[in-house]
Amino acid sequence: MRTIHFTLNDEAVSAQAAEHHSIVDVLRDRFDLFGARESCAQGLCGCCTVLVDGTAVSGCLYLAAFVDGKTVTTIEGLAQNGKLTPIQEAFLETGATQCGFCTPGFVLMAGQLLAAHPDPDDEEIRHYLSGNLCRCAAYPEIIAAVKLAAGKLRAGRL
Amino acid sequence: MTPFELAEPKTLKEAVGLLDADDPTVRPIAGGTALMLMMKAGVFRPSKLVSLRAIKELTSIEIVKGELTVGATTPLAVLEHSEAVRMHAPVITRALRTLSNIRVRNVATVGGALAHADPHMDLPPVLIALGARVVVQGRSGARTIPVADLFAGYFETVLAKDELIASLIVPAQDGRRAAYLKCTTRAVHDWPALGVAVSVAADGKAIKNASIVISAATETPMRMSAAEKAASGATDDAALRRAGDAAAAEAELISDGQGSAAYKKELVRVYVARALRAALGAA
């Protein structure tokens, strides 16, 4: 066991974590944050996506000890004062959520994509999100959501 | 996963000192993406992991005397987006684009992609075709090993248990052209049934000094010397296909979840010719 100190969704926190625990274990067991879910457990499906120092990682393959001193952002940290981000709004407006299990991962990865490519075409969206799986197969709606979000974000920057 | 100790040294020397030549349950961990899978599956139960994440001296990308030098803990995503890498050996940049997924590339490291020695990995065949080598640090000093000589078997390298890969060196390519193709049989991000990396010098239209490496279908990445000989002087599709036939005849193929040896033999035949054609048209 060790104590890890990190910034979680803009708040300085510390937690007891065993060396063999993943960041997903710690988020669920110590902070009651259930948005990052371990699904495939192999880094393939993207359901456990969290941002570490602003970069997307598969939380199921990331030891909790490695976030010591770093910044962790989960899906729960995106909305500010109860207001959803344009990407979250776009997922709702296009019906891209379906059962919702994979949605946190898709929303976080879409955020990474749009930060790097503010106006992505279908091919770029497919390439970027190819590491996220949606078992409801809401892929057409997800691509539409990312495009809608891109428009909202570009409009917000004007 | 079962409990283990975690050491976090600040220097390469300290890290090497924490390893144990006689204890296979002590291992280095960098990105950890591959090791986590083995630990979760229970096929590796470490007593101690030595994290290389706090070692600053291992994360750089530089051109030194015309050679590309990459620190072992450089994340694959950093390599993928490096202009120096793209200028030096664009085949690396292209291969990385389809290596696993973005989250894994953000975390997995260059050294790990070599030390793990899973024959299905994408970088080893590419680096062998480019004539790359690694600098390995041990207790009594450093040694240099061609990537072509690094792999001793399935998930096995020639490294001692108390040696670490410190850096990767990719020599100047002097106008050689390279390509990497892989065949995934189930989903795009699946482990490949076959990887083919080729590097050629092209004199006008004729292939010279081809380096042809196959992976995933064999126990370790392997150079195909008969195919290389057959490709020499090749100018047309018929000659490229003869090189593919030679590779299919010489490769010692293994069956696994991605495909049977008989199926992979046909893949080798087609993909070696296809990779040579791609290299001729590539930068």
PDB file of C-alpha atoms in Angstrom, chain A residues 2 19-22 25 38 41-50 55-63 65-66 70 105 109 112 123-124 127-132, chain B residues 1-8 29-34 36-37 39-40 49 51-53 77 80-81 96-98 100-107 188-191:
ATOM      1  CA  ARG A   2       1.058   3.546  -0.655  1.00  0.00           C
ATOM      2  CA  GLU A  19       0.780  -1.244  -6.042  1.00  0.00           C
ATOM      3  CA  HIS A  20      -1.174  -3.702  -8.170  1.00  0.00           C
ATOM      4  CA  HIS A  21      -4.348  -1.611  -8.373  1.00  0.00           C
ATOM      5  CA  SER A  22      -5.224   0.158 -11.615  1.00  0.00           C
ATOM      6  CA  ASP A  25      -9.910   0.338  -9.379  1.00  0.00           C
ATOM      7  CA  GLU A  38     -13.413  -1.856 -17.103  1.00  0.00           C
ATOM      8  CA  ALA A  41      -9.867  -5.328 -19.627  1.00  0.00           C
ATOM      9  CA  GLN A  42      -7.338  -5.346 -22.492  1.00  0.00           C
ATOM     10  CA  GLY A  43      -7.152  -1.716 -23.596  1.00  0.00           C
ATOM     11  CA  LEU A  44      -9.143  -2.460 -26.757  1.00  0.00           C
ATOM     12  CA  CYS A  45     -12.627  -1.101 -26.072  1.00  0.00           C
ATOM     13  CA  GLY A  46     -12.038   2.352 -24.604  1.00  0.00           C
ATOM     14  CA  CYS A  47     -14.721   2.113 -21.888  1.00  0.00           C
ATOM     15  CA  CYS A  48     -12.113   2.778 -19.179  1.00  0.00           C
ATOM     16  CA  THR A  49     -10.672   5.896 -20.869  1.00  0.00           C
ATOM     17  CA  VAL A  50      -9.388   8.605 -18.515  1.00  0.00           C
ATOM     18  CA  THR A  55      -3.635  12.557 -22.537  1.00  0.00           C
ATOM     19  CA  ALA A  56      -6.070   9.665 -23.022  1.00  0.00           C
ATOM     20  CA  VAL A  57      -5.048   6.334 -21.523  1.00  0.00           C
ATOM     21  CA  SER A  58      -6.787   3.019 -20.950  1.00  0.00           C
ATOM     22  CA  GLY A  59      -7.391   3.112 -17.201  1.00  0.00           C
ATOM     23  CA  CYS A  60      -7.554  -0.675 -16.983  1.00  0.00           C
ATOM     24  CA  LEU A  61      -3.908  -0.903 -18.135  1.00  0.00           C
ATOM     25  CA  TYR A  62      -2.624   1.978 -16.023  1.00  0.00           C
ATOM     26  CA  LEU A  63      -1.335   1.415 -12.496  1.00  0.00           C
ATOM     27  CA  ALA A  65       0.717   4.376  -8.553  1.00  0.00           C
ATOM     28  CA  PHE A  66       1.645   6.021 -11.860  1.00  0.00           C
ATOM     29  CA  LYS A  70      -0.330  13.949 -12.025  1.00  0.00           C
ATOM     30  CA  GLY A 105     -14.836   6.785 -23.441  1.00  0.00           C
ATOM     31  CA  MET A 109     -11.643  10.476 -27.055  1.00  0.00           C
ATOM     32  CA  GLN A 112      -8.839  14.586 -27.782  1.00  0.00           C
ATOM     33  CA  GLU A 123     -12.059   9.142 -42.128  1.00  0.00           C
ATOM     34  CA  GLU A 124     -10.217  11.019 -39.376  1.00  0.00           C
ATOM     35  CA  HIS A 127      -9.372   6.396 -37.452  1.00  0.00           C
ATOM     36  CA  TYR A 128      -9.270   8.259 -34.155  1.00  0.00           C
ATOM     37  CA  LEU A 129     -12.169   6.397 -32.573  1.00  0.00           C
ATOM     38  CA  SER A 130     -11.279   2.967 -33.962  1.00  0.00           C
ATOM     39  CA  GLY A 131      -9.974   2.001 -30.510  1.00  0.00           C
ATOM     40  CA  ASN A 132     -13.417   2.526 -28.958  1.00  0.00           C
TER      41      ASN A 132
ATOM     42  CA  MET B   1      -3.511  -9.228 -10.324  1.00  0.00           C
ATOM     43  CA  THR B   2      -1.457 -10.419  -7.388  1.00  0.00           C
ATOM     44  CA  PRO B   3       0.359  -7.915  -5.107  1.00  0.00           C
ATOM     45  CA  PHE B   4       3.926  -6.879  -5.881  1.00  0.00           C
ATOM     46  CA  GLU B   5       6.524  -4.360  -4.823  1.00  0.00           C
ATOM     47  CA  LEU B   6       7.076  -1.285  -7.013  1.00  0.00           C
ATOM     48  CA  ALA B   7      10.464   0.460  -7.179  1.00  0.00           C
ATOM     49  CA  GLU B   8      10.813   3.842  -8.864  1.00  0.00           C
ATOM     50  CA  ILE B  29       7.982  -1.772 -16.348  1.00  0.00           C
ATOM     51  CA  ALA B  30       7.691   1.364 -18.479  1.00  0.00           C
ATOM     52  CA  GLY B  31       4.333   1.973 -20.190  1.00  0.00           C
ATOM     53  CA  GLY B  32       3.136  -1.326 -18.813  1.00  0.00           C
ATOM     54  CA  THR B  33       0.393  -1.914 -21.397  1.00  0.00           C
ATOM     55  CA  ALA B  34       1.716  -5.357 -22.386  1.00  0.00           C
ATOM     56  CA  MET B  36      -0.515  -5.444 -17.401  1.00  0.00           C
ATOM     57  CA  LEU B  37      -2.188  -7.898 -19.787  1.00  0.00           C
ATOM     58  CA  MET B  39      -0.342  -9.884 -15.030  1.00  0.00           C
ATOM     59  CA  LYS B  40      -4.119  -9.749 -15.412  1.00  0.00           C
ATOM     60  CA  LEU B  49       8.477  -4.275 -10.738  1.00  0.00           C
ATOM     61  CA  SER B  51       9.409   1.363 -12.984  1.00  0.00           C
ATOM     62  CA  LEU B  52      11.453   3.223 -15.603  1.00  0.00           C
ATOM     63  CA  ARG B  53       9.024   6.150 -15.689  1.00  0.00           C
ATOM     64  CA  ALA B  77       2.719   8.398 -29.744  1.00  0.00           C
ATOM     65  CA  GLU B  80       4.473   8.725 -34.250  1.00  0.00           C
ATOM     66  CA  HIS B  81       4.244  12.527 -34.214  1.00  0.00           C
ATOM     67  CA  LEU B  96       2.694   3.443 -35.843  1.00  0.00           C
ATOM     68  CA  ARG B  97      -0.574   4.773 -37.214  1.00  0.00           C
ATOM     69  CA  THR B  98      -2.073   1.280 -37.133  1.00  0.00           C
ATOM     70  CA  SER B 100      -2.854  -0.920 -31.494  1.00  0.00           C
ATOM     71  CA  ASN B 101      -4.876   2.215 -30.670  1.00  0.00           C
ATOM     72  CA  ILE B 102      -4.216   5.814 -29.656  1.00  0.00           C
ATOM     73  CA  ARG B 103      -4.496   5.210 -25.894  1.00  0.00           C
ATOM     74  CA  VAL B 104      -2.015   2.362 -26.011  1.00  0.00           C
ATOM     75  CA  ARG B 105       0.385   4.413 -28.178  1.00  0.00           C
ATOM     76  CA  ASN B 106       0.140   7.250 -25.636  1.00  0.00           C
ATOM     77  CA  VAL B 107       1.507   4.949 -22.939  1.00  0.00           C
ATOM     78  CA  VAL B 188      -8.383  -3.874 -37.534  1.00  0.00           C
ATOM     79  CA  HIS B 189      -6.677  -3.556 -34.125  1.00  0.00           C
ATOM     80  CA  ASP B 190      -6.245  -7.277 -33.630  1.00  0.00           C
ATOM     81  CA  TRP B 191      -2.823  -8.850 -33.429  1.00  0.00           C
TER      82      TRP B 191
END
